[in-house]
């Protein structure tokens, strides 16, 4: 079994790489800039793992990466669209170029990568896609309007694509993490993180492993009759 995980050099992606490797997958650890971190993730996997590179904001780079993957490894049995970037600030203060960069990576990049791999999945009538959205894609967050909109797009993409490719034997689901202890959230002060933990019914911040476990479940045969669903991994932050 072969899994391609985007944004796997750190955070949720790295945890998913380790977890899926434990489950028997050969893992392709996607990264954009930090090859060293991707190699460290691959080395931490108990099974076979290889780094692969592409800027997901560049469709030509995605085309090149997918062509190389298909030629060298074959079609992934599992695609985890995890890579993403964030923007924080008042909506009217975010530049158009920064906004377009976010959408090109967080939403359009995931959609284009999926499009490039779907024909091979459809031809063999099997495949699993797990997208990574966010609680902010469900409820919205002030000062993270673009990120919230992109993640809401991922949720819509998941539901619509699941209906379209279900007859071809392909399952498409999504996890929606709450506040997770990743680099993306380390811009917040300790006080803010403590407040967010207090707002979470389970009384703590989530870990990358919490999200990785949910991804592994949706990828497994235990979820073989589940598609088009959004699985919250938020400790009750949004109910």
PDB file of N, CA, C and O in Angstrom, residues 71-146:
ATOM      1  N   UNK A  71       5.304   7.305 -12.219  1.00  0.00           N
ATOM      2  CA  UNK A  71       6.308   6.547 -12.954  1.00  0.00           C
ATOM      3  C   UNK A  71       7.177   5.703 -12.034  1.00  0.00           C
ATOM      4  O   UNK A  71       7.543   4.561 -12.379  1.00  0.00           O
ATOM      5  N   UNK A  72       7.508   6.245 -10.863  1.00  0.00           N
ATOM      6  CA  UNK A  72       8.459   5.560  -9.985  1.00  0.00           C
ATOM      7  C   UNK A  72       7.806   4.626  -8.966  1.00  0.00           C
ATOM      8  O   UNK A  72       8.337   3.551  -8.659  1.00  0.00           O
ATOM      9  N   UNK A  73       6.636   5.051  -8.448  1.00  0.00           N
ATOM     10  CA  UNK A  73       6.019   4.290  -7.360  1.00  0.00           C
ATOM     11  C   UNK A  73       4.657   3.696  -7.726  1.00  0.00           C
ATOM     12  O   UNK A  73       4.160   2.808  -7.037  1.00  0.00           O
ATOM     13  N   UNK A  74       4.028   4.212  -8.748  1.00  0.00           N
ATOM     14  CA  UNK A  74       2.663   3.829  -9.073  1.00  0.00           C
ATOM     15  C   UNK A  74       1.680   4.760  -8.380  1.00  0.00           C
ATOM     16  O   UNK A  74       2.062   5.693  -7.685  1.00  0.00           O
ATOM     17  N   UNK A  75       0.397   4.482  -8.567  1.00  0.00           N
ATOM     18  CA  UNK A  75      -0.620   5.360  -8.004  1.00  0.00           C
ATOM     19  C   UNK A  75      -0.769   5.119  -6.504  1.00  0.00           C
ATOM     20  O   UNK A  75      -0.892   3.967  -6.064  1.00  0.00           O
ATOM     21  N   UNK A  76      -0.794   6.168  -5.693  1.00  0.00           N
ATOM     22  CA  UNK A  76      -1.047   5.983  -4.264  1.00  0.00           C
ATOM     23  C   UNK A  76      -2.418   5.351  -4.017  1.00  0.00           C
ATOM     24  O   UNK A  76      -3.395   5.676  -4.693  1.00  0.00           O
ATOM     25  N   UNK A  77      -2.459   4.456  -3.049  1.00  0.00           N
ATOM     26  CA  UNK A  77      -3.732   3.908  -2.590  1.00  0.00           C
ATOM     27  C   UNK A  77      -4.455   4.920  -1.718  1.00  0.00           C
ATOM     28  O   UNK A  77      -5.685   4.900  -1.609  1.00  0.00           O
ATOM     29  N   UNK A  78      -3.675   5.808  -1.093  1.00  0.00           N
ATOM     30  CA  UNK A  78      -4.194   6.813  -0.169  1.00  0.00           C
ATOM     31  C   UNK A  78      -3.541   8.156  -0.441  1.00  0.00           C
ATOM     32  O   UNK A  78      -2.314   8.250  -0.537  1.00  0.00           O
ATOM     33  N   UNK A  79      -4.367   9.186  -0.566  1.00  0.00           N
ATOM     34  CA  UNK A  79      -3.888  10.563  -0.678  1.00  0.00           C
ATOM     35  C   UNK A  79      -4.400  11.333   0.529  1.00  0.00           C
ATOM     36  O   UNK A  79      -5.613  11.373   0.778  1.00  0.00           O
ATOM     37  N   UNK A  80      -3.484  11.938   1.276  1.00  0.00           N
ATOM     38  CA  UNK A  80      -3.854  12.787   2.405  1.00  0.00           C
ATOM     39  C   UNK A  80      -3.493  14.230   2.050  1.00  0.00           C
ATOM     40  O   UNK A  80      -2.312  14.582   1.977  1.00  0.00           O
ATOM     41  N   UNK A  81      -4.516  15.035   1.785  1.00  0.00           N
ATOM     42  CA  UNK A  81      -4.306  16.449   1.459  1.00  0.00           C
ATOM     43  C   UNK A  81      -4.249  17.238   2.766  1.00  0.00           C
ATOM     44  O   UNK A  81      -5.266  17.704   3.284  1.00  0.00           O
ATOM     45  N   UNK A  82      -3.051  17.374   3.291  1.00  0.00           N
ATOM     46  CA  UNK A  82      -2.849  18.007   4.593  1.00  0.00           C
ATOM     47  C   UNK A  82      -2.179  19.367   4.518  1.00  0.00           C
ATOM     48  O   UNK A  82      -2.408  20.220   5.386  1.00  0.00           O
ATOM     49  N   UNK A  83      -1.357  19.611   3.524  1.00  0.00           N
ATOM     50  CA  UNK A  83      -0.537  20.824   3.478  1.00  0.00           C
ATOM     51  C   UNK A  83      -1.386  22.084   3.525  1.00  0.00           C
ATOM     52  O   UNK A  83      -2.460  22.151   2.909  1.00  0.00           O
ATOM     53  N   UNK A  84      -0.906  23.071   4.252  1.00  0.00           N
ATOM     54  CA  UNK A  84      -1.632  24.336   4.306  1.00  0.00           C
ATOM     55  C   UNK A  84      -0.795  25.425   4.940  1.00  0.00           C
ATOM     56  O   UNK A  84       0.158  25.160   5.682  1.00  0.00           O
ATOM     57  N   UNK A  85      -1.142  26.653   4.624  1.00  0.00           N
ATOM     58  CA  UNK A  85      -0.533  27.809   5.249  1.00  0.00           C
ATOM     59  C   UNK A  85      -1.645  28.659   5.846  1.00  0.00           C
ATOM     60  O   UNK A  85      -2.817  28.489   5.503  1.00  0.00           O
ATOM     61  N   UNK A  86      -1.291  29.543   6.753  1.00  0.00           N
ATOM     62  CA  UNK A  86      -2.299  30.360   7.437  1.00  0.00           C
ATOM     63  C   UNK A  86      -1.953  31.837   7.304  1.00  0.00           C
ATOM     64  O   UNK A  86      -0.795  32.209   7.084  1.00  0.00           O
ATOM     65  N   UNK A  87      -2.973  32.663   7.430  1.00  0.00           N
ATOM     66  CA  UNK A  87      -2.819  34.117   7.478  1.00  0.00           C
ATOM     67  C   UNK A  87      -3.613  34.625   8.661  1.00  0.00           C
ATOM     68  O   UNK A  87      -4.749  34.208   8.873  1.00  0.00           O
ATOM     69  N   UNK A  88      -3.026  35.522   9.418  1.00  0.00           N
ATOM     70  CA  UNK A  88      -3.727  36.101  10.559  1.00  0.00           C
ATOM     71  C   UNK A  88      -3.682  37.617  10.449  1.00  0.00           C
ATOM     72  O   UNK A  88      -2.628  38.206  10.211  1.00  0.00           O
ATOM     73  N   UNK A  89      -4.826  38.232  10.592  1.00  0.00           N
ATOM     74  CA  UNK A  89      -4.918  39.684  10.501  1.00  0.00           C
ATOM     75  C   UNK A  89      -6.309  40.109  10.082  1.00  0.00           C
ATOM     76  O   UNK A  89      -7.121  39.278   9.654  1.00  0.00           O
ATOM     77  N   UNK A  90      -6.584  41.386  10.205  1.00  0.00           N
ATOM     78  CA  UNK A  90      -7.882  41.898   9.778  1.00  0.00           C
ATOM     79  C   UNK A  90      -8.080  41.645   8.287  1.00  0.00           C
ATOM     80  O   UNK A  90      -7.154  41.815   7.490  1.00  0.00           O
ATOM     81  N   UNK A  91      -9.281  41.256   7.925  1.00  0.00           N
ATOM     82  CA  UNK A  91      -9.584  40.885   6.546  1.00  0.00           C
ATOM     83  C   UNK A  91      -9.130  41.945   5.551  1.00  0.00           C
ATOM     84  O   UNK A  91      -8.493  41.630   4.540  1.00  0.00           O
ATOM     85  N   UNK A  92      -9.418  43.222   5.843  1.00  0.00           N
ATOM     86  CA  UNK A  92      -9.102  44.276   4.881  1.00  0.00           C
ATOM     87  C   UNK A  92      -7.605  44.594   4.818  1.00  0.00           C
ATOM     88  O   UNK A  92      -7.156  45.291   3.905  1.00  0.00           O
ATOM     89  N   UNK A  93      -6.837  44.046   5.760  1.00  0.00           N
ATOM     90  CA  UNK A  93      -5.400  44.319   5.773  1.00  0.00           C
ATOM     91  C   UNK A  93      -4.584  43.245   5.047  1.00  0.00           C
ATOM     92  O   UNK A  93      -3.377  43.421   4.859  1.00  0.00           O
ATOM     93  N   UNK A  94      -5.231  42.142   4.673  1.00  0.00           N
ATOM     94  CA  UNK A  94      -4.512  41.072   3.988  1.00  0.00           C
ATOM     95  C   UNK A  94      -4.370  41.418   2.507  1.00  0.00           C
ATOM     96  O   UNK A  94      -5.355  41.744   1.839  1.00  0.00           O
ATOM     97  N   UNK A  95      -3.154  41.361   2.000  1.00  0.00           N
ATOM     98  CA  UNK A  95      -2.927  41.723   0.602  1.00  0.00           C
ATOM     99  C   UNK A  95      -3.535  40.678  -0.333  1.00  0.00           C
ATOM    100  O   UNK A  95      -3.686  39.504   0.022  1.00  0.00           O
ATOM    101  N   UNK A  96      -3.857  41.107  -1.537  1.00  0.00           N
ATOM    102  CA  UNK A  96      -4.414  40.188  -2.527  1.00  0.00           C
ATOM    103  C   UNK A  96      -3.427  39.068  -2.850  1.00  0.00           C
ATOM    104  O   UNK A  96      -3.825  37.906  -3.029  1.00  0.00           O
ATOM    105  N   UNK A  97      -2.143  39.407  -2.921  1.00  0.00           N
ATOM    106  CA  UNK A  97      -1.148  38.390  -3.271  1.00  0.00           C
ATOM    107  C   UNK A  97      -1.034  37.335  -2.168  1.00  0.00           C
ATOM    108  O   UNK A  97      -0.926  36.134  -2.458  1.00  0.00           O
ATOM    109  N   UNK A  98      -1.065  37.769  -0.908  1.00  0.00           N
ATOM    110  CA  UNK A  98      -1.010  36.815   0.195  1.00  0.00           C
ATOM    111  C   UNK A  98      -2.266  35.939   0.216  1.00  0.00           C
ATOM    112  O   UNK A  98      -2.196  34.731   0.472  1.00  0.00           O
ATOM    113  N   UNK A  99      -3.412  36.559  -0.048  1.00  0.00           N
ATOM    114  CA  UNK A  99      -4.666  35.805  -0.066  1.00  0.00           C
ATOM    115  C   UNK A  99      -4.660  34.759  -1.177  1.00  0.00           C
ATOM    116  O   UNK A  99      -5.044  33.604  -0.961  1.00  0.00           O
ATOM    117  N   UNK A 100      -4.200  35.133  -2.349  1.00  0.00           N
ATOM    118  CA  UNK A 100      -4.172  34.198  -3.469  1.00  0.00           C
ATOM    119  C   UNK A 100      -3.179  33.062  -3.218  1.00  0.00           C
ATOM    120  O   UNK A 100      -3.422  31.920  -3.616  1.00  0.00           O
ATOM    121  N   UNK A 101      -2.072  33.385  -2.560  1.00  0.00           N
ATOM    122  CA  UNK A 101      -1.104  32.339  -2.220  1.00  0.00           C
ATOM    123  C   UNK A 101      -1.748  31.322  -1.281  1.00  0.00           C
ATOM    124  O   UNK A 101      -1.596  30.115  -1.453  1.00  0.00           O
ATOM    125  N   UNK A 102      -2.484  31.787  -0.281  1.00  0.00           N
ATOM    126  CA  UNK A 102      -3.143  30.878   0.653  1.00  0.00           C
ATOM    127  C   UNK A 102      -4.135  29.985  -0.075  1.00  0.00           C
ATOM    128  O   UNK A 102      -4.135  28.758   0.097  1.00  0.00           O
ATOM    129  N   UNK A 103      -4.990  30.573  -0.901  1.00  0.00           N
ATOM    130  CA  UNK A 103      -5.982  29.764  -1.611  1.00  0.00           C
ATOM    131  C   UNK A 103      -5.320  28.787  -2.574  1.00  0.00           C
ATOM    132  O   UNK A 103      -5.792  27.660  -2.757  1.00  0.00           O
ATOM    133  N   UNK A 104      -4.218  29.206  -3.189  1.00  0.00           N
ATOM    134  CA  UNK A 104      -3.556  28.333  -4.164  1.00  0.00           C
ATOM    135  C   UNK A 104      -2.957  27.106  -3.495  1.00  0.00           C
ATOM    136  O   UNK A 104      -2.889  26.031  -4.110  1.00  0.00           O
ATOM    137  N   UNK A 105      -2.538  27.231  -2.244  1.00  0.00           N
ATOM    138  CA  UNK A 105      -1.956  26.093  -1.525  1.00  0.00           C
ATOM    139  C   UNK A 105      -3.026  25.300  -0.799  1.00  0.00           C
ATOM    140  O   UNK A 105      -3.154  24.083  -0.972  1.00  0.00           O
ATOM    141  N   UNK A 106      -3.822  25.984   0.022  1.00  0.00           N
ATOM    142  CA  UNK A 106      -4.739  25.297   0.936  1.00  0.00           C
ATOM    143  C   UNK A 106      -5.924  24.640   0.230  1.00  0.00           C
ATOM    144  O   UNK A 106      -6.410  23.596   0.678  1.00  0.00           O
ATOM    145  N   UNK A 107      -6.400  25.241  -0.842  1.00  0.00           N
ATOM    146  CA  UNK A 107      -7.583  24.714  -1.522  1.00  0.00           C
ATOM    147  C   UNK A 107      -7.271  24.252  -2.941  1.00  0.00           C
ATOM    148  O   UNK A 107      -7.433  23.080  -3.274  1.00  0.00           O
ATOM    149  N   UNK A 108      -6.820  25.166  -3.785  1.00  0.00           N
ATOM    150  CA  UNK A 108      -6.629  24.831  -5.196  1.00  0.00           C
ATOM    151  C   UNK A 108      -5.520  23.807  -5.398  1.00  0.00           C
ATOM    152  O   UNK A 108      -5.611  22.955  -6.289  1.00  0.00           O
ATOM    153  N   UNK A 109      -4.480  23.870  -4.574  1.00  0.00           N
ATOM    154  CA  UNK A 109      -3.404  22.892  -4.681  1.00  0.00           C
ATOM    155  C   UNK A 109      -3.887  21.491  -4.367  1.00  0.00           C
ATOM    156  O   UNK A 109      -3.561  20.526  -5.073  1.00  0.00           O
ATOM    157  N   UNK A 110      -4.686  21.372  -3.303  1.00  0.00           N
ATOM    158  CA  UNK A 110      -5.244  20.065  -2.946  1.00  0.00           C
ATOM    159  C   UNK A 110      -6.157  19.550  -4.050  1.00  0.00           C
ATOM    160  O   UNK A 110      -6.143  18.351  -4.391  1.00  0.00           O
ATOM    161  N   UNK A 111      -6.953  20.444  -4.622  1.00  0.00           N
ATOM    162  CA  UNK A 111      -7.866  20.033  -5.683  1.00  0.00           C
ATOM    163  C   UNK A 111      -7.105  19.590  -6.932  1.00  0.00           C
ATOM    164  O   UNK A 111      -7.446  18.579  -7.559  1.00  0.00           O
ATOM    165  N   UNK A 112      -6.052  20.316  -7.289  1.00  0.00           N
ATOM    166  CA  UNK A 112      -5.307  19.975  -8.506  1.00  0.00           C
ATOM    167  C   UNK A 112      -4.535  18.667  -8.321  1.00  0.00           C
ATOM    168  O   UNK A 112      -4.504  17.819  -9.236  1.00  0.00           O
ATOM    169  N   UNK A 113      -3.924  18.484  -7.160  1.00  0.00           N
ATOM    170  CA  UNK A 113      -3.200  17.245  -6.894  1.00  0.00           C
ATOM    171  C   UNK A 113      -4.153  16.048  -6.979  1.00  0.00           C
ATOM    172  O   UNK A 113      -3.830  15.021  -7.584  1.00  0.00           O
ATOM    173  N   UNK A 114      -5.320  16.191  -6.383  1.00  0.00           N
ATOM    174  CA  UNK A 114      -6.315  15.126  -6.444  1.00  0.00           C
ATOM    175  C   UNK A 114      -6.712  14.830  -7.887  1.00  0.00           C
ATOM    176  O   UNK A 114      -6.827  13.663  -8.296  1.00  0.00           O
ATOM    177  N   UNK A 115      -6.918  15.884  -8.658  1.00  0.00           N
ATOM    178  CA  UNK A 115      -7.297  15.728 -10.066  1.00  0.00           C
ATOM    179  C   UNK A 115      -6.252  14.938 -10.847  1.00  0.00           C
ATOM    180  O   UNK A 115      -6.599  14.115 -11.711  1.00  0.00           O
ATOM    181  N   UNK A 116      -4.981  15.153 -10.541  1.00  0.00           N
ATOM    182  CA  UNK A 116      -3.914  14.478 -11.277  1.00  0.00           C
ATOM    183  C   UNK A 116      -3.819  12.993 -10.924  1.00  0.00           C
ATOM    184  O   UNK A 116      -3.367  12.182 -11.748  1.00  0.00           O
ATOM    185  N   UNK A 117      -4.241  12.618  -9.699  1.00  0.00           N
ATOM    186  CA  UNK A 117      -4.142  11.228  -9.277  1.00  0.00           C
ATOM    187  C   UNK A 117      -5.425  10.436  -9.494  1.00  0.00           C
ATOM    188  O   UNK A 117      -5.407   9.202  -9.522  1.00  0.00           O
ATOM    189  N   UNK A 118      -6.541  11.135  -9.651  1.00  0.00           N
ATOM    190  CA  UNK A 118      -7.829  10.455  -9.781  1.00  0.00           C
ATOM    191  C   UNK A 118      -7.915   9.481 -10.970  1.00  0.00           C
ATOM    192  O   UNK A 118      -8.478   8.396 -10.822  1.00  0.00           O
ATOM    193  N   UNK A 119      -7.414   9.832 -12.149  1.00  0.00           N
ATOM    194  CA  UNK A 119      -7.571   8.893 -13.272  1.00  0.00           C
ATOM    195  C   UNK A 119      -7.015   7.504 -12.972  1.00  0.00           C
ATOM    196  O   UNK A 119      -7.632   6.493 -13.325  1.00  0.00           O
ATOM    197  N   UNK A 120      -5.862   7.450 -12.295  1.00  0.00           N
ATOM    198  CA  UNK A 120      -5.280   6.144 -11.969  1.00  0.00           C
ATOM    199  C   UNK A 120      -6.124   5.418 -10.932  1.00  0.00           C
ATOM    200  O   UNK A 120      -6.281   4.193 -10.995  1.00  0.00           O
ATOM    201  N   UNK A 121      -6.659   6.155  -9.966  1.00  0.00           N
ATOM    202  CA  UNK A 121      -7.539   5.532  -8.967  1.00  0.00           C
ATOM    203  C   UNK A 121      -8.809   5.000  -9.622  1.00  0.00           C
ATOM    204  O   UNK A 121      -9.263   3.887  -9.346  1.00  0.00           O
ATOM    205  N   UNK A 122      -9.379   5.806 -10.511  1.00  0.00           N
ATOM    206  CA  UNK A 122     -10.622   5.410 -11.178  1.00  0.00           C
ATOM    207  C   UNK A 122     -10.394   4.184 -12.054  1.00  0.00           C
ATOM    208  O   UNK A 122     -11.230   3.268 -12.104  1.00  0.00           O
ATOM    209  N   UNK A 123      -9.257   4.138 -12.727  1.00  0.00           N
ATOM    210  CA  UNK A 123      -8.995   3.023 -13.641  1.00  0.00           C
ATOM    211  C   UNK A 123      -8.899   1.695 -12.905  1.00  0.00           C
ATOM    212  O   UNK A 123      -9.230   0.645 -13.458  1.00  0.00           O
ATOM    213  N   UNK A 124      -8.464   1.726 -11.652  1.00  0.00           N
ATOM    214  CA  UNK A 124      -8.377   0.472 -10.895  1.00  0.00           C
ATOM    215  C   UNK A 124      -9.535   0.314  -9.914  1.00  0.00           C
ATOM    216  O   UNK A 124      -9.580  -0.646  -9.159  1.00  0.00           O
ATOM    217  N   UNK A 125     -10.447   1.281  -9.923  1.00  0.00           N
ATOM    218  CA  UNK A 125     -11.682   1.218  -9.140  1.00  0.00           C
ATOM    219  C   UNK A 125     -11.408   1.109  -7.638  1.00  0.00           C
ATOM    220  O   UNK A 125     -12.094   0.391  -6.920  1.00  0.00           O
ATOM    221  N   UNK A 126     -10.429   1.851  -7.162  1.00  0.00           N
ATOM    222  CA  UNK A 126     -10.149   1.861  -5.727  1.00  0.00           C
ATOM    223  C   UNK A 126      -9.286   3.068  -5.381  1.00  0.00           C
ATOM    224  O   UNK A 126      -8.553   3.585  -6.223  1.00  0.00           O
ATOM    225  N   UNK A 127      -9.385   3.488  -4.140  1.00  0.00           N
ATOM    226  CA  UNK A 127      -8.581   4.606  -3.654  1.00  0.00           C
ATOM    227  C   UNK A 127      -9.266   5.275  -2.484  1.00  0.00           C
ATOM    228  O   UNK A 127     -10.483   5.198  -2.327  1.00  0.00           O
ATOM    229  N   UNK A 128      -8.458   5.922  -1.653  1.00  0.00           N
ATOM    230  CA  UNK A 128      -8.975   6.660  -0.497  1.00  0.00           C
ATOM    231  C   UNK A 128      -8.330   8.039  -0.481  1.00  0.00           C
ATOM    232  O   UNK A 128      -7.111   8.168  -0.669  1.00  0.00           O
ATOM    233  N   UNK A 129      -9.143   9.044  -0.277  1.00  0.00           N
ATOM    234  CA  UNK A 129      -8.664  10.422  -0.139  1.00  0.00           C
ATOM    235  C   UNK A 129      -9.135  10.942   1.208  1.00  0.00           C
ATOM    236  O   UNK A 129     -10.319  10.849   1.537  1.00  0.00           O
ATOM    237  N   UNK A 130      -8.200  11.456   1.988  1.00  0.00           N
ATOM    238  CA  UNK A 130      -8.539  12.096   3.262  1.00  0.00           C
ATOM    239  C   UNK A 130      -8.024  13.527   3.220  1.00  0.00           C
ATOM    240  O   UNK A 130      -6.815  13.757   3.072  1.00  0.00           O
ATOM    241  N   UNK A 131      -8.934  14.467   3.319  1.00  0.00           N
ATOM    242  CA  UNK A 131      -8.573  15.878   3.336  1.00  0.00           C
ATOM    243  C   UNK A 131      -8.502  16.381   4.765  1.00  0.00           C
ATOM    244  O   UNK A 131      -9.173  15.853   5.658  1.00  0.00           O
ATOM    245  N   UNK A 132      -7.707  17.409   4.983  1.00  0.00           N
ATOM    246  CA  UNK A 132      -7.588  18.007   6.309  1.00  0.00           C
ATOM    247  C   UNK A 132      -8.127  19.428   6.242  1.00  0.00           C
ATOM    248  O   UNK A 132      -7.550  20.293   5.584  1.00  0.00           O
ATOM    249  N   UNK A 133      -9.249  19.653   6.898  1.00  0.00           N
ATOM    250  CA  UNK A 133      -9.861  20.978   6.946  1.00  0.00           C
ATOM    251  C   UNK A 133      -9.495  21.628   8.276  1.00  0.00           C
ATOM    252  O   UNK A 133      -8.351  21.550   8.735  1.00  0.00           O
ATOM    253  N   UNK A 134     -10.450  22.264   8.927  1.00  0.00           N
ATOM    254  CA  UNK A 134     -10.229  22.929  10.211  1.00  0.00           C
ATOM    255  C   UNK A 134     -11.576  23.278  10.806  1.00  0.00           C
ATOM    256  O   UNK A 134     -12.554  23.501  10.074  1.00  0.00           O
ATOM    257  N   UNK A 135     -11.616  23.340  12.136  1.00  0.00           N
ATOM    258  CA  UNK A 135     -12.837  23.806  12.795  1.00  0.00           C
ATOM    259  C   UNK A 135     -13.225  25.193  12.303  1.00  0.00           C
ATOM    260  O   UNK A 135     -14.402  25.534  12.227  1.00  0.00           O
ATOM    261  N   UNK A 136     -12.230  25.996  11.899  1.00  0.00           N
ATOM    262  CA  UNK A 136     -12.539  27.349  11.400  1.00  0.00           C
ATOM    263  C   UNK A 136     -13.246  27.281  10.055  1.00  0.00           C
ATOM    264  O   UNK A 136     -13.965  28.214   9.694  1.00  0.00           O
ATOM    265  N   UNK A 137     -13.069  26.200   9.310  1.00  0.00           N
ATOM    266  CA  UNK A 137     -13.828  26.017   8.079  1.00  0.00           C
ATOM    267  C   UNK A 137     -15.285  25.712   8.348  1.00  0.00           C
ATOM    268  O   UNK A 137     -16.137  25.888   7.475  1.00  0.00           O
ATOM    269  N   UNK A 138     -15.583  25.263   9.567  1.00  0.00           N
ATOM    270  CA  UNK A 138     -16.966  24.978   9.956  1.00  0.00           C
ATOM    271  C   UNK A 138     -17.648  26.184  10.583  1.00  0.00           C
ATOM    272  O   UNK A 138     -18.824  26.447  10.304  1.00  0.00           O
ATOM    273  N   UNK A 139     -16.930  26.890  11.460  1.00  0.00           N
ATOM    274  CA  UNK A 139     -17.569  27.967  12.230  1.00  0.00           C
ATOM    275  C   UNK A 139     -16.997  29.347  11.941  1.00  0.00           C
ATOM    276  O   UNK A 139     -17.586  30.352  12.340  1.00  0.00           O
ATOM    277  N   UNK A 140     -15.849  29.433  11.256  1.00  0.00           N
ATOM    278  CA  UNK A 140     -15.241  30.724  10.956  1.00  0.00           C
ATOM    279  C   UNK A 140     -14.453  31.273  12.123  1.00  0.00           C
ATOM    280  O   UNK A 140     -14.755  30.987  13.289  1.00  0.00           O
ATOM    281  N   UNK A 141     -13.439  32.062  11.818  1.00  0.00           N
ATOM    282  CA  UNK A 141     -12.618  32.691  12.852  1.00  0.00           C
ATOM    283  C   UNK A 141     -12.305  34.121  12.459  1.00  0.00           C
ATOM    284  O   UNK A 141     -11.835  34.379  11.347  1.00  0.00           O
ATOM    285  N   UNK A 142     -12.562  35.050  13.350  1.00  0.00           N
ATOM    286  CA  UNK A 142     -12.179  36.438  13.123  1.00  0.00           C
ATOM    287  C   UNK A 142     -10.667  36.519  12.957  1.00  0.00           C
ATOM    288  O   UNK A 142      -9.912  35.810  13.618  1.00  0.00           O
ATOM    289  N   UNK A 143     -10.247  37.370  12.061  1.00  0.00           N
ATOM    290  CA  UNK A 143      -8.824  37.580  11.761  1.00  0.00           C
ATOM    291  C   UNK A 143      -8.174  36.371  11.075  1.00  0.00           C
ATOM    292  O   UNK A 143      -6.953  36.318  10.924  1.00  0.00           O
ATOM    293  N   UNK A 144      -8.990  35.413  10.670  1.00  0.00           N
ATOM    294  CA  UNK A 144      -8.515  34.300   9.838  1.00  0.00           C
ATOM    295  C   UNK A 144      -9.562  34.008   8.768  1.00  0.00           C
ATOM    296  O   UNK A 144      -9.923  32.858   8.531  1.00  0.00           O
ATOM    297  N   UNK A 145     -10.035  35.069   8.124  1.00  0.00           N
ATOM    298  CA  UNK A 145     -11.134  34.930   7.172  1.00  0.00           C
ATOM    299  C   UNK A 145     -10.728  34.099   5.965  1.00  0.00           C
ATOM    300  O   UNK A 145     -11.467  33.193   5.536  1.00  0.00           O
ATOM    301  N   UNK A 146      -9.565  34.373   5.403  1.00  0.00           N
ATOM    302  CA  UNK A 146      -9.141  33.647   4.202  1.00  0.00           C
ATOM    303  C   UNK A 146      -8.894  32.171   4.521  1.00  0.00           C
ATOM    304  O   UNK A 146      -9.291  31.288   3.746  1.00  0.00           O
TER     305      UNK A 146
END
